């Protein structure tokens, strides 16, 4: 862009800065205002960065800003403004454009801005500019924190940002064309930094605790300084390693010379002594041309071996999205003086700054005070300086801050996060891959340092290494990390250097793991398994398919004894309706079908002789379905109930499907739905097992892993000797140690072996040549026995195919006939064809269901449909859609209809049932619930549950008041029907909590007795504290969805004395609280196996029944109690504690009553705020706050207590349970 094309206002502003006469710069009077105008112009530039480009074309920074910076440093306002303008002009092009533009015009502007930045970097490569910056920074750092102003801190940050921007400019390799040991522009910049003394200031900022706020800036600048350096080569500078570098270069040149001489010799043998114009034409027998004739070859015979059918063809163009990722980081050797300066800087940094700076940066990262992706600089510094320390003079104390299991966990966590983001964020996959490469390098260096500690002569260092390895090898995530990276390796976004580092890191990890297993003998590691939850059948519910119908005479004979059992059960006061739930609101089964199923379950219980279960199920079903008196009226007598049960046992009811039919139906479901259900029903179970190294090595025996190794082996000429050794070692482990040579029988690998064996410099790759000959020998030995091995070369193989190639095809089918479906006989095929042809045109019926009903041999729907396709009677399995699966997507009209129906029936008792009856496109309950949640019409599923009616009031209660039984009955019903998330699978919880339930059920009476006696002895305050603790733990478990043992920590002297009381400890044992383990624990703990429902029941059992009547004004207690003089004397001593507890309970009830009346008017936003507030309270609660909460409950007279909404529900539960 020409200067004459500049904007006139911008040109006038630049002219008003000043002029350069010789080496002296004369500034204009309006210089400061002009600099501020340029800053203002940059703030309002367009998307093409036109102002930035015009200033770069005019070379304003080189001709004006740098002279002002160096010659007018005394003018502080002008100096500050120039620094601000320079920071803006030198900011990276990626920050200006957001990313590398894909549009050609914007990409041109991006490259233009990048060219101007490279010119700025070259202009800054002078000692004078960095000298001014260094002096200014030194003067600012001399000021103490009390003398330093806000402007001084801003200037320090801008100077650091300016240095960062200049170092960040990438090098233009095509323009510079520098070789190793030559001084590039970046080297000149580093030398200017060194001469100005800025490197010493950076070391001071990194080591000073008072300047901790600049830690991330310093770390970023240091990472850019060492961007192109190799830490291991840098550590060997000036220590006699130059001879080693020279010998390496000589070896590489000798290899190239041998290859060149071999090619010259081959060309000389191919050339004849006398040139002939007529080379002749030849017919190549056995090689067909385009037609049916043999190929005619028109060149000399010496060229025949190089013939290929691809000669002369246009190479196929590879699309950009499929091209391999390019290497972005290139390492080179700088000039010797620069490398010596950088080596001394590294040594001093490790001695004085590394541990403090890395600890400070880690603290910033964990507290989320840093910017996004700043952890990449942390991981780079970890990898670089630990490698330098290991190569220079290994001293573990210098890197102790990052040498711990926590650092391993931090790196593994970030590596896994980058891995997942690379798979999900496909647009930025290359950026995530680069970050993942940095994390992998850091992980590799951590392993290398731990491996180096094993060889230390210091016993303490070796012990520390053993502890770290024991933790790493024990955790499963560290072992599974490499397998996941190999499985998802993608050449399109991950460069070849990432694969090289991954293979070298895997080699090091396997070597350390193998050595550790040999030294330990047996190693116990952690293993996680996905265990499928199996829903437990309801007690007394027999398998329906095994049901044998009784005759009328048998039923008449059995009924008298069964009727007597029913009468006894009806008089049992302990008969609870909570043990059996006949209705599942979250189920996809319609309500009518669930009601029919409940009748079948009652009949099954009667036939099995389980009278109590049948009666309980009948009464529970009556509560759920009161309409129509299907299960009897609300005021039904005991004799009428028995007659109703007699009618049920005698009725002919449709039976459920048997287990075989249910299994067949499961096989017919779509694949996606099966996977979704599997995920819902699976839980991760952590186990410990003895580690076997060969079993772990077998995990790498897969085609994806072998393919990645072959990709790197193709570039064996460019690889280092160590990289080739790592590749061959892994392939040798698979072929020799696991006896899976056939895993490497692949044509592309054999072509690579052919190229290797014919390489003139093959003598330099002895290990590769030996391994190639070993694999080829194994292949030809197998091919002599199995001729199909030549065909197997065309495919990548898994372990099953490898075993079949070695042991014979079909060897894996032995003993697997039980998993195969039964074959179809000719008679069955004829019957199938006849049934299909007879019923395929019948409308309104499912032809597959008709066929299944008439087939003699039981088959599944999937088997029938697939065999119809195999017989040619149908084109595809999709011709037989299952009923109810045609509608998948929601149209806009259907969504509007659903919204209208919800608004119409949202005040009804059963919203979901009314919507299902009136909706046009019939769908399952689960689909409708999911759509309502997606549309935001409801906040949670429990809002759609069916509302139960309240029971009729007892005759003893006045008509205008609610009885104690009905108080909060709606909330109790809601809690029964809508268990919290952690209790959604109630049957699965029964297995885990059966012991706790048995203990609770067997000691219910004794618990109440102990609670009464403790109240009388003056333990009302500790009992109230225990009750609050149980309720709080129930709330936490209900919100988090997970359980863990919670200690009971007494915070007052009164609770401490109670915890030492034997009777109080006996009560804790009765409630299921676990005493402290000997020598390891101090406090009693609420075990993890107690569910929130059980905790609330236990807490409710601690209340006093006599106090409820006192709290309800106008209600007479049903069982009045007379107090003895001794009890009245004791109550006077504890009167304050009891009155406080009762007042808190009364306030909660009154508040609850007001909440129930206004519950329908609450908005969805208020519900969400309450939910977030409770969660925030849980995260921020401390022991002191718990004490304050207890203090509020003990002193309600001073101020009105603020009771959470959840606690109102809990108090209601306590009252109703008593």
mmCIF file of N, CA, C and O in Angstrom, residues 893-971:
data_model
loop_
_atom_site.group_PDB
_atom_site.id
_atom_site.type_symbol
_atom_site.label_atom_id
_atom_site.label_comp_id
_atom_site.label_asym_id
_atom_site.label_seq_id
_atom_site.Cartn_x
_atom_site.Cartn_y
_atom_site.Cartn_z
ATOM 1 N N UNK A 893 -46.272 -27.072 14.223
ATOM 2 C CA UNK A 893 -47.683 -27.103 14.611
ATOM 3 C C UNK A 893 -47.902 -28.003 15.821
ATOM 4 O O UNK A 893 -48.722 -27.700 16.703
ATOM 5 N N UNK A 894 -47.170 -29.136 15.865
ATOM 6 C CA UNK A 894 -47.316 -30.043 16.999
ATOM 7 C C UNK A 894 -46.791 -29.403 18.279
ATOM 8 O O UNK A 894 -47.357 -29.613 19.356
ATOM 9 N N UNK A 895 -45.726 -28.623 18.185
ATOM 10 C CA UNK A 895 -45.226 -27.941 19.369
ATOM 11 C C UNK A 895 -46.230 -26.903 19.872
ATOM 12 O O UNK A 895 -46.438 -26.754 21.079
ATOM 13 N N UNK A 896 -46.832 -26.171 18.942
ATOM 14 C CA UNK A 896 -47.848 -25.198 19.345
ATOM 15 C C UNK A 896 -49.053 -25.881 19.975
ATOM 16 O O UNK A 896 -49.640 -25.382 20.949
ATOM 17 N N UNK A 897 -49.444 -27.048 19.416
ATOM 18 C CA UNK A 897 -50.562 -27.793 19.994
ATOM 19 C C UNK A 897 -50.229 -28.274 21.400
ATOM 20 O O UNK A 897 -51.062 -28.195 22.319
ATOM 21 N N UNK A 898 -48.998 -28.765 21.593
ATOM 22 C CA UNK A 898 -48.588 -29.213 22.920
ATOM 23 C C UNK A 898 -48.592 -28.054 23.908
ATOM 24 O O UNK A 898 -49.035 -28.203 25.053
ATOM 25 N N UNK A 899 -48.111 -26.895 23.490
ATOM 26 C CA UNK A 899 -48.116 -25.732 24.371
ATOM 27 C C UNK A 899 -49.542 -25.308 24.728
ATOM 28 O O UNK A 899 -49.833 -24.955 25.878
ATOM 29 N N UNK A 900 -50.438 -25.374 23.763
ATOM 30 C CA UNK A 900 -51.835 -24.997 24.027
ATOM 31 C C UNK A 900 -52.476 -25.975 25.010
ATOM 32 O O UNK A 900 -53.186 -25.563 25.944
ATOM 33 N N UNK A 901 -52.242 -27.277 24.817
ATOM 34 C CA UNK A 901 -52.814 -28.268 25.727
ATOM 35 C C UNK A 901 -52.254 -28.125 27.133
ATOM 36 O O UNK A 901 -52.976 -28.300 28.125
ATOM 37 N N UNK A 902 -50.969 -27.808 27.238
ATOM 38 C CA UNK A 902 -50.392 -27.645 28.576
ATOM 39 C C UNK A 902 -51.017 -26.457 29.294
ATOM 40 O O UNK A 902 -51.334 -26.538 30.483
ATOM 41 N N UNK A 903 -51.179 -25.339 28.583
ATOM 42 C CA UNK A 903 -51.800 -24.176 29.209
ATOM 43 C C UNK A 903 -53.253 -24.444 29.575
ATOM 44 O O UNK A 903 -53.776 -23.894 30.542
ATOM 45 N N UNK A 904 -53.918 -25.323 28.838
ATOM 46 C CA UNK A 904 -55.324 -25.619 29.112
ATOM 47 C C UNK A 904 -55.488 -26.517 30.329
ATOM 48 O O UNK A 904 -56.409 -26.326 31.137
ATOM 49 N N UNK A 905 -54.590 -27.501 30.478
ATOM 50 C CA UNK A 905 -54.765 -28.505 31.546
ATOM 51 C C UNK A 905 -53.741 -28.370 32.660
ATOM 52 O O UNK A 905 -53.597 -29.295 33.471
ATOM 53 N N UNK A 906 -53.003 -27.271 32.749
ATOM 54 C CA UNK A 906 -51.947 -27.211 33.752
ATOM 55 C C UNK A 906 -52.492 -27.126 35.178
ATOM 56 O O UNK A 906 -51.776 -27.427 36.128
ATOM 57 N N UNK A 907 -53.751 -26.742 35.343
ATOM 58 C CA UNK A 907 -54.339 -26.686 36.687
ATOM 59 C C UNK A 907 -55.083 -27.951 37.062
ATOM 60 O O UNK A 907 -55.652 -28.035 38.159
ATOM 61 N N UNK A 908 -55.100 -28.953 36.182
ATOM 62 C CA UNK A 908 -55.815 -30.200 36.476
ATOM 63 C C UNK A 908 -54.955 -31.102 37.351
ATOM 64 O O UNK A 908 -53.765 -30.857 37.574
ATOM 65 N N UNK A 909 -55.571 -32.189 37.827
ATOM 66 C CA UNK A 909 -54.851 -33.112 38.705
ATOM 67 C C UNK A 909 -53.807 -33.925 37.953
ATOM 68 O O UNK A 909 -52.763 -34.247 38.499
ATOM 69 N N UNK A 910 -54.075 -34.302 36.719
ATOM 70 C CA UNK A 910 -53.148 -35.116 35.932
ATOM 71 C C UNK A 910 -52.954 -34.435 34.578
ATOM 72 O O UNK A 910 -53.699 -34.666 33.617
ATOM 73 N N UNK A 911 -51.971 -33.543 34.500
ATOM 74 C CA UNK A 911 -51.739 -32.775 33.278
ATOM 75 C C UNK A 911 -51.337 -33.698 32.142
ATOM 76 O O UNK A 911 -51.826 -33.602 31.014
ATOM 77 N N UNK A 912 -50.430 -34.629 32.446
ATOM 78 C CA UNK A 912 -49.869 -35.482 31.407
ATOM 79 C C UNK A 912 -50.935 -36.388 30.803
ATOM 80 O O UNK A 912 -50.963 -36.617 29.584
ATOM 81 N N UNK A 913 -51.834 -36.900 31.620
ATOM 82 C CA UNK A 913 -52.876 -37.794 31.120
ATOM 83 C C UNK A 913 -53.829 -37.047 30.186
ATOM 84 O O UNK A 913 -54.216 -37.567 29.142
ATOM 85 N N UNK A 914 -54.192 -35.818 30.527
ATOM 86 C CA UNK A 914 -55.078 -35.039 29.667
ATOM 87 C C UNK A 914 -54.408 -34.681 28.348
ATOM 88 O O UNK A 914 -55.040 -34.679 27.295
ATOM 89 N N UNK A 915 -53.114 -34.381 28.404
ATOM 90 C CA UNK A 915 -52.395 -34.061 27.159
ATOM 91 C C UNK A 915 -52.345 -35.281 26.253
ATOM 92 O O UNK A 915 -52.572 -35.182 25.032
ATOM 93 N N UNK A 916 -52.069 -36.468 26.810
ATOM 94 C CA UNK A 916 -51.983 -37.679 25.998
ATOM 95 C C UNK A 916 -53.335 -38.037 25.385
ATOM 96 O O UNK A 916 -53.396 -38.584 24.279
ATOM 97 N N UNK A 917 -54.419 -37.727 26.074
ATOM 98 C CA UNK A 917 -55.740 -38.048 25.535
ATOM 99 C C UNK A 917 -56.147 -37.098 24.409
ATOM 100 O O UNK A 917 -56.854 -37.511 23.489
ATOM 101 N N UNK A 918 -55.703 -35.852 24.454
ATOM 102 C CA UNK A 918 -56.188 -34.851 23.511
ATOM 103 C C UNK A 918 -55.207 -34.507 22.410
ATOM 104 O O UNK A 918 -55.557 -33.792 21.482
ATOM 105 N N UNK A 919 -53.951 -34.974 22.499
ATOM 106 C CA UNK A 919 -52.980 -34.608 21.482
ATOM 107 C C UNK A 919 -53.272 -35.364 20.193
ATOM 108 O O UNK A 919 -53.734 -36.516 20.208
ATOM 109 N N UNK A 920 -53.020 -34.729 19.072
ATOM 110 C CA UNK A 920 -53.356 -35.328 17.770
ATOM 111 C C UNK A 920 -52.368 -36.443 17.409
ATOM 112 O O UNK A 920 -52.764 -37.566 17.118
ATOM 113 N N UNK A 921 -51.061 -36.130 17.387
ATOM 114 C CA UNK A 921 -50.029 -37.128 17.074
ATOM 115 C C UNK A 921 -49.669 -37.864 18.350
ATOM 116 O O UNK A 921 -49.049 -37.303 19.249
ATOM 117 N N UNK A 922 -50.105 -39.105 18.450
ATOM 118 C CA UNK A 922 -49.916 -39.870 19.674
ATOM 119 C C UNK A 922 -48.436 -40.169 19.889
ATOM 120 O O UNK A 922 -47.745 -40.625 18.990
ATOM 121 N N UNK A 923 -47.994 -39.916 21.108
ATOM 122 C CA UNK A 923 -46.606 -40.182 21.487
ATOM 123 C C UNK A 923 -46.570 -40.766 22.891
ATOM 124 O O UNK A 923 -47.563 -40.711 23.623
ATOM 125 N N UNK A 924 -45.392 -41.292 23.246
ATOM 126 C CA UNK A 924 -45.238 -41.887 24.570
ATOM 127 C C UNK A 924 -45.131 -40.786 25.630
ATOM 128 O O UNK A 924 -44.882 -39.619 25.333
ATOM 129 N N UNK A 925 -45.318 -41.188 26.886
ATOM 130 C CA UNK A 925 -45.230 -40.237 27.988
ATOM 131 C C UNK A 925 -43.842 -39.611 28.058
ATOM 132 O O UNK A 925 -43.692 -38.407 28.316
ATOM 133 N N UNK A 926 -42.806 -40.448 27.855
ATOM 134 C CA UNK A 926 -41.437 -39.936 27.973
ATOM 135 C C UNK A 926 -41.150 -38.887 26.909
ATOM 136 O O UNK A 926 -40.490 -37.873 27.179
ATOM 137 N N UNK A 927 -41.662 -39.100 25.682
ATOM 138 C CA UNK A 927 -41.436 -38.122 24.619
ATOM 139 C C UNK A 927 -42.112 -36.779 24.952
ATOM 140 O O UNK A 927 -41.548 -35.712 24.739
ATOM 141 N N UNK A 928 -43.326 -36.857 25.482
ATOM 142 C CA UNK A 928 -44.045 -35.628 25.818
ATOM 143 C C UNK A 928 -43.364 -34.899 26.979
ATOM 144 O O UNK A 928 -43.218 -33.676 26.964
ATOM 145 N N UNK A 929 -42.916 -35.650 27.983
ATOM 146 C CA UNK A 929 -42.228 -35.026 29.113
ATOM 147 C C UNK A 929 -40.945 -34.350 28.661
ATOM 148 O O UNK A 929 -40.642 -33.209 29.049
ATOM 149 N N UNK A 930 -40.163 -35.037 27.811
ATOM 150 C CA UNK A 930 -38.915 -34.454 27.318
ATOM 151 C C UNK A 930 -39.181 -33.178 26.512
ATOM 152 O O UNK A 930 -38.437 -32.197 26.610
ATOM 153 N N UNK A 931 -40.247 -33.178 25.732
ATOM 154 C CA UNK A 931 -40.539 -31.991 24.918
ATOM 155 C C UNK A 931 -41.001 -30.829 25.787
ATOM 156 O O UNK A 931 -40.651 -29.671 25.526
ATOM 157 N N UNK A 932 -41.776 -31.118 26.813
ATOM 158 C CA UNK A 932 -42.193 -30.057 27.726
ATOM 159 C C UNK A 932 -40.994 -29.436 28.443
ATOM 160 O O UNK A 932 -40.934 -28.222 28.649
ATOM 161 N N UNK A 933 -40.037 -30.269 28.814
ATOM 162 C CA UNK A 933 -38.829 -29.750 29.440
ATOM 163 C C UNK A 933 -38.006 -28.935 28.456
ATOM 164 O O UNK A 933 -37.440 -27.895 28.802
ATOM 165 N N UNK A 934 -37.927 -29.422 27.196
ATOM 166 C CA UNK A 934 -37.146 -28.709 26.184
ATOM 167 C C UNK A 934 -37.757 -27.356 25.840
ATOM 168 O O UNK A 934 -37.033 -26.386 25.596
ATOM 169 N N UNK A 935 -39.090 -27.285 25.836
ATOM 170 C CA UNK A 935 -39.754 -26.014 25.533
ATOM 171 C C UNK A 935 -39.735 -25.050 26.709
ATOM 172 O O UNK A 935 -40.129 -23.891 26.558
ATOM 173 N N UNK A 936 -39.315 -25.526 27.883
ATOM 174 C CA UNK A 936 -39.271 -24.659 29.052
ATOM 175 C C UNK A 936 -40.612 -24.436 29.710
ATOM 176 O O UNK A 936 -40.751 -23.515 30.521
ATOM 177 N N UNK A 937 -41.604 -25.267 29.376
ATOM 178 C CA UNK A 937 -42.924 -25.094 29.992
ATOM 179 C C UNK A 937 -42.926 -25.560 31.442
ATOM 180 O O UNK A 937 -43.733 -25.076 32.249
ATOM 181 N N UNK A 938 -42.071 -26.513 31.769
ATOM 182 C CA UNK A 938 -41.917 -26.974 33.151
ATOM 183 C C UNK A 938 -40.430 -26.958 33.476
ATOM 184 O O UNK A 938 -39.590 -27.119 32.595
ATOM 185 N N UNK A 939 -40.116 -26.777 34.746
ATOM 186 C CA UNK A 939 -38.717 -26.725 35.160
ATOM 187 C C UNK A 939 -38.176 -28.095 35.505
ATOM 188 O O UNK A 939 -36.992 -28.352 35.326
ATOM 189 N N UNK A 940 -39.013 -28.998 35.999
ATOM 190 C CA UNK A 940 -38.563 -30.333 36.371
ATOM 191 C C UNK A 940 -39.717 -31.312 36.204
ATOM 192 O O UNK A 940 -40.888 -30.922 36.097
ATOM 193 N N UNK A 941 -39.371 -32.577 36.195
ATOM 194 C CA UNK A 941 -40.355 -33.614 35.897
ATOM 195 C C UNK A 941 -41.447 -33.718 36.954
ATOM 196 O O UNK A 941 -42.574 -34.078 36.652
ATOM 197 N N UNK A 942 -41.109 -33.430 38.189
ATOM 198 C CA UNK A 942 -42.087 -33.646 39.264
ATOM 199 C C UNK A 942 -43.297 -32.732 39.143
ATOM 200 O O UNK A 942 -44.326 -32.985 39.753
ATOM 201 N N UNK A 943 -43.192 -31.658 38.359
ATOM 202 C CA UNK A 943 -44.349 -30.800 38.155
ATOM 203 C C UNK A 943 -45.426 -31.477 37.321
ATOM 204 O O UNK A 943 -46.572 -31.028 37.321
ATOM 205 N N UNK A 944 -45.072 -32.545 36.607
ATOM 206 C CA UNK A 944 -46.039 -33.241 35.766
ATOM 207 C C UNK A 944 -46.634 -34.461 36.445
ATOM 208 O O UNK A 944 -47.439 -35.169 35.841
ATOM 209 N N UNK A 945 -46.205 -34.751 37.667
ATOM 210 C CA UNK A 945 -46.725 -35.934 38.338
ATOM 211 C C UNK A 945 -48.189 -35.732 38.740
ATOM 212 O O UNK A 945 -48.652 -34.615 38.950
ATOM 213 N N UNK A 946 -48.872 -36.833 38.829
ATOM 214 C CA UNK A 946 -50.290 -36.784 39.173
ATOM 215 C C UNK A 946 -50.464 -36.338 40.621
ATOM 216 O O UNK A 946 -49.795 -36.826 41.527
ATOM 217 N N UNK A 947 -51.400 -35.400 40.835
ATOM 218 C CA UNK A 947 -51.676 -34.895 42.174
ATOM 219 C C UNK A 947 -52.722 -35.779 42.837
ATOM 220 O O UNK A 947 -53.789 -36.028 42.288
ATOM 221 N N UNK A 948 -52.394 -36.244 44.025
ATOM 222 C CA UNK A 948 -53.324 -37.128 44.751
ATOM 223 C C UNK A 948 -54.262 -36.310 45.629
ATOM 224 O O UNK A 948 -53.927 -35.257 46.144
ATOM 225 N N UNK A 949 -55.467 -36.856 45.795
ATOM 226 C CA UNK A 949 -56.456 -36.202 46.659
ATOM 227 C C UNK A 949 -56.153 -36.481 48.120
ATOM 228 O O UNK A 949 -55.592 -37.517 48.464
ATOM 229 N N UNK A 950 -56.553 -35.525 48.921
ATOM 230 C CA UNK A 950 -56.348 -35.716 50.358
ATOM 231 C C UNK A 950 -57.351 -36.711 50.918
ATOM 232 O O UNK A 950 -58.455 -36.860 50.420
ATOM 233 N N UNK A 951 -56.928 -37.360 51.971
ATOM 234 C CA UNK A 951 -57.851 -38.283 52.646
ATOM 235 C C UNK A 951 -58.931 -37.498 53.372
ATOM 236 O O UNK A 951 -58.793 -36.320 53.697
ATOM 237 N N UNK A 952 -60.016 -38.192 53.625
ATOM 238 C CA UNK A 952 -61.111 -37.555 54.363
ATOM 239 C C UNK A 952 -60.690 -37.306 55.794
ATOM 240 O O UNK A 952 -59.933 -38.052 56.383
ATOM 241 N N UNK A 953 -61.207 -36.227 56.349
ATOM 242 C CA UNK A 953 -60.795 -35.833 57.681
ATOM 243 C C UNK A 953 -61.418 -36.756 58.722
ATOM 244 O O UNK A 953 -62.526 -37.247 58.554
ATOM 245 N N UNK A 954 -60.699 -37.024 59.792
ATOM 246 C CA UNK A 954 -61.285 -37.858 60.860
ATOM 247 C C UNK A 954 -62.503 -37.184 61.459
ATOM 248 O O UNK A 954 -62.678 -35.972 61.428
ATOM 249 N N UNK A 955 -63.331 -38.030 61.991
ATOM 250 C CA UNK A 955 -64.587 -37.521 62.534
ATOM 251 C C UNK A 955 -64.373 -36.665 63.762
ATOM 252 O O UNK A 955 -65.179 -35.831 64.102
ATOM 253 N N UNK A 956 -63.253 -36.844 64.447
ATOM 254 C CA UNK A 956 -63.005 -36.069 65.669
ATOM 255 C C UNK A 956 -62.549 -34.664 65.431
ATOM 256 O O UNK A 956 -62.463 -33.878 66.363
ATOM 257 N N UNK A 957 -62.238 -34.303 64.198
ATOM 258 C CA UNK A 957 -61.705 -32.970 63.916
ATOM 259 C C UNK A 957 -62.840 -32.050 63.531
ATOM 260 O O UNK A 957 -63.785 -32.453 62.866
ATOM 261 N N UNK A 958 -62.752 -30.812 63.886
ATOM 262 C CA UNK A 958 -63.765 -29.839 63.479
ATOM 263 C C UNK A 958 -63.724 -29.632 61.985
ATOM 264 O O UNK A 958 -62.694 -29.806 61.348
ATOM 265 N N UNK A 959 -64.843 -29.290 61.376
ATOM 266 C CA UNK A 959 -64.874 -29.166 59.922
ATOM 267 C C UNK A 959 -64.041 -28.017 59.407
ATOM 268 O O UNK A 959 -63.595 -28.050 58.284
ATOM 269 N N UNK A 960 -63.794 -27.020 60.155
ATOM 270 C CA UNK A 960 -63.044 -25.877 59.648
ATOM 271 C C UNK A 960 -61.559 -25.990 59.804
ATOM 272 O O UNK A 960 -60.827 -25.130 59.387
ATOM 273 N N UNK A 961 -61.093 -27.020 60.472
ATOM 274 C CA UNK A 961 -59.658 -27.149 60.721
ATOM 275 C C UNK A 961 -59.157 -28.433 60.083
ATOM 276 O O UNK A 961 -59.888 -29.387 59.907
ATOM 277 N N UNK A 962 -57.890 -28.433 59.809
ATOM 278 C CA UNK A 962 -57.308 -29.637 59.222
ATOM 279 C C UNK A 962 -56.696 -30.482 60.335
ATOM 280 O O UNK A 962 -56.156 -29.974 61.300
ATOM 281 N N UNK A 963 -56.804 -31.760 60.177
ATOM 282 C CA UNK A 963 -56.342 -32.694 61.201
ATOM 283 C C UNK A 963 -54.839 -32.832 61.138
ATOM 284 O O UNK A 963 -54.200 -32.488 60.154
ATOM 285 N N UNK A 964 -54.216 -33.368 62.180
ATOM 286 C CA UNK A 964 -52.767 -33.582 62.120
ATOM 287 C C UNK A 964 -52.373 -34.526 61.007
ATOM 288 O O UNK A 964 -51.299 -34.412 60.461
ATOM 289 N N UNK A 965 -53.247 -35.484 60.683
ATOM 290 C CA UNK A 965 -52.878 -36.416 59.611
ATOM 291 C C UNK A 965 -52.864 -35.707 58.275
ATOM 292 O O UNK A 965 -52.061 -36.039 57.398
ATOM 293 N N UNK A 966 -53.802 -34.742 58.063
ATOM 294 C CA UNK A 966 -53.903 -34.094 56.764
ATOM 295 C C UNK A 966 -52.931 -32.944 56.630
ATOM 296 O O UNK A 966 -52.745 -32.431 55.532
ATOM 297 N N UNK A 967 -52.340 -32.491 57.733
ATOM 298 C CA UNK A 967 -51.462 -31.333 57.644
ATOM 299 C C UNK A 967 -50.227 -31.692 56.831
ATOM 300 O O UNK A 967 -49.473 -32.557 57.197
ATOM 301 N N UNK A 968 -50.024 -31.026 55.707
ATOM 302 C CA UNK A 968 -48.892 -31.351 54.835
ATOM 303 C C UNK A 968 -49.057 -32.631 54.078
ATOM 304 O O UNK A 968 -48.096 -33.170 53.564
ATOM 305 N N UNK A 969 -50.320 -33.161 53.999
ATOM 306 C CA UNK A 969 -50.514 -34.446 53.318
ATOM 307 C C UNK A 969 -50.165 -34.337 51.839
ATOM 308 O O UNK A 969 -49.616 -35.256 51.257
ATOM 309 N N UNK A 970 -50.458 -33.213 51.234
ATOM 310 C CA UNK A 970 -50.179 -33.055 49.797
ATOM 311 C C UNK A 970 -48.684 -33.135 49.533
ATOM 312 O O UNK A 970 -48.252 -33.732 48.558
ATOM 313 N N UNK A 971 -47.903 -32.540 50.416
ATOM 314 C CA UNK A 971 -46.464 -32.588 50.222
ATOM 315 C C UNK A 971 -45.932 -33.986 50.436
ATOM 316 O O UNK A 971 -45.012 -34.427 49.766
#
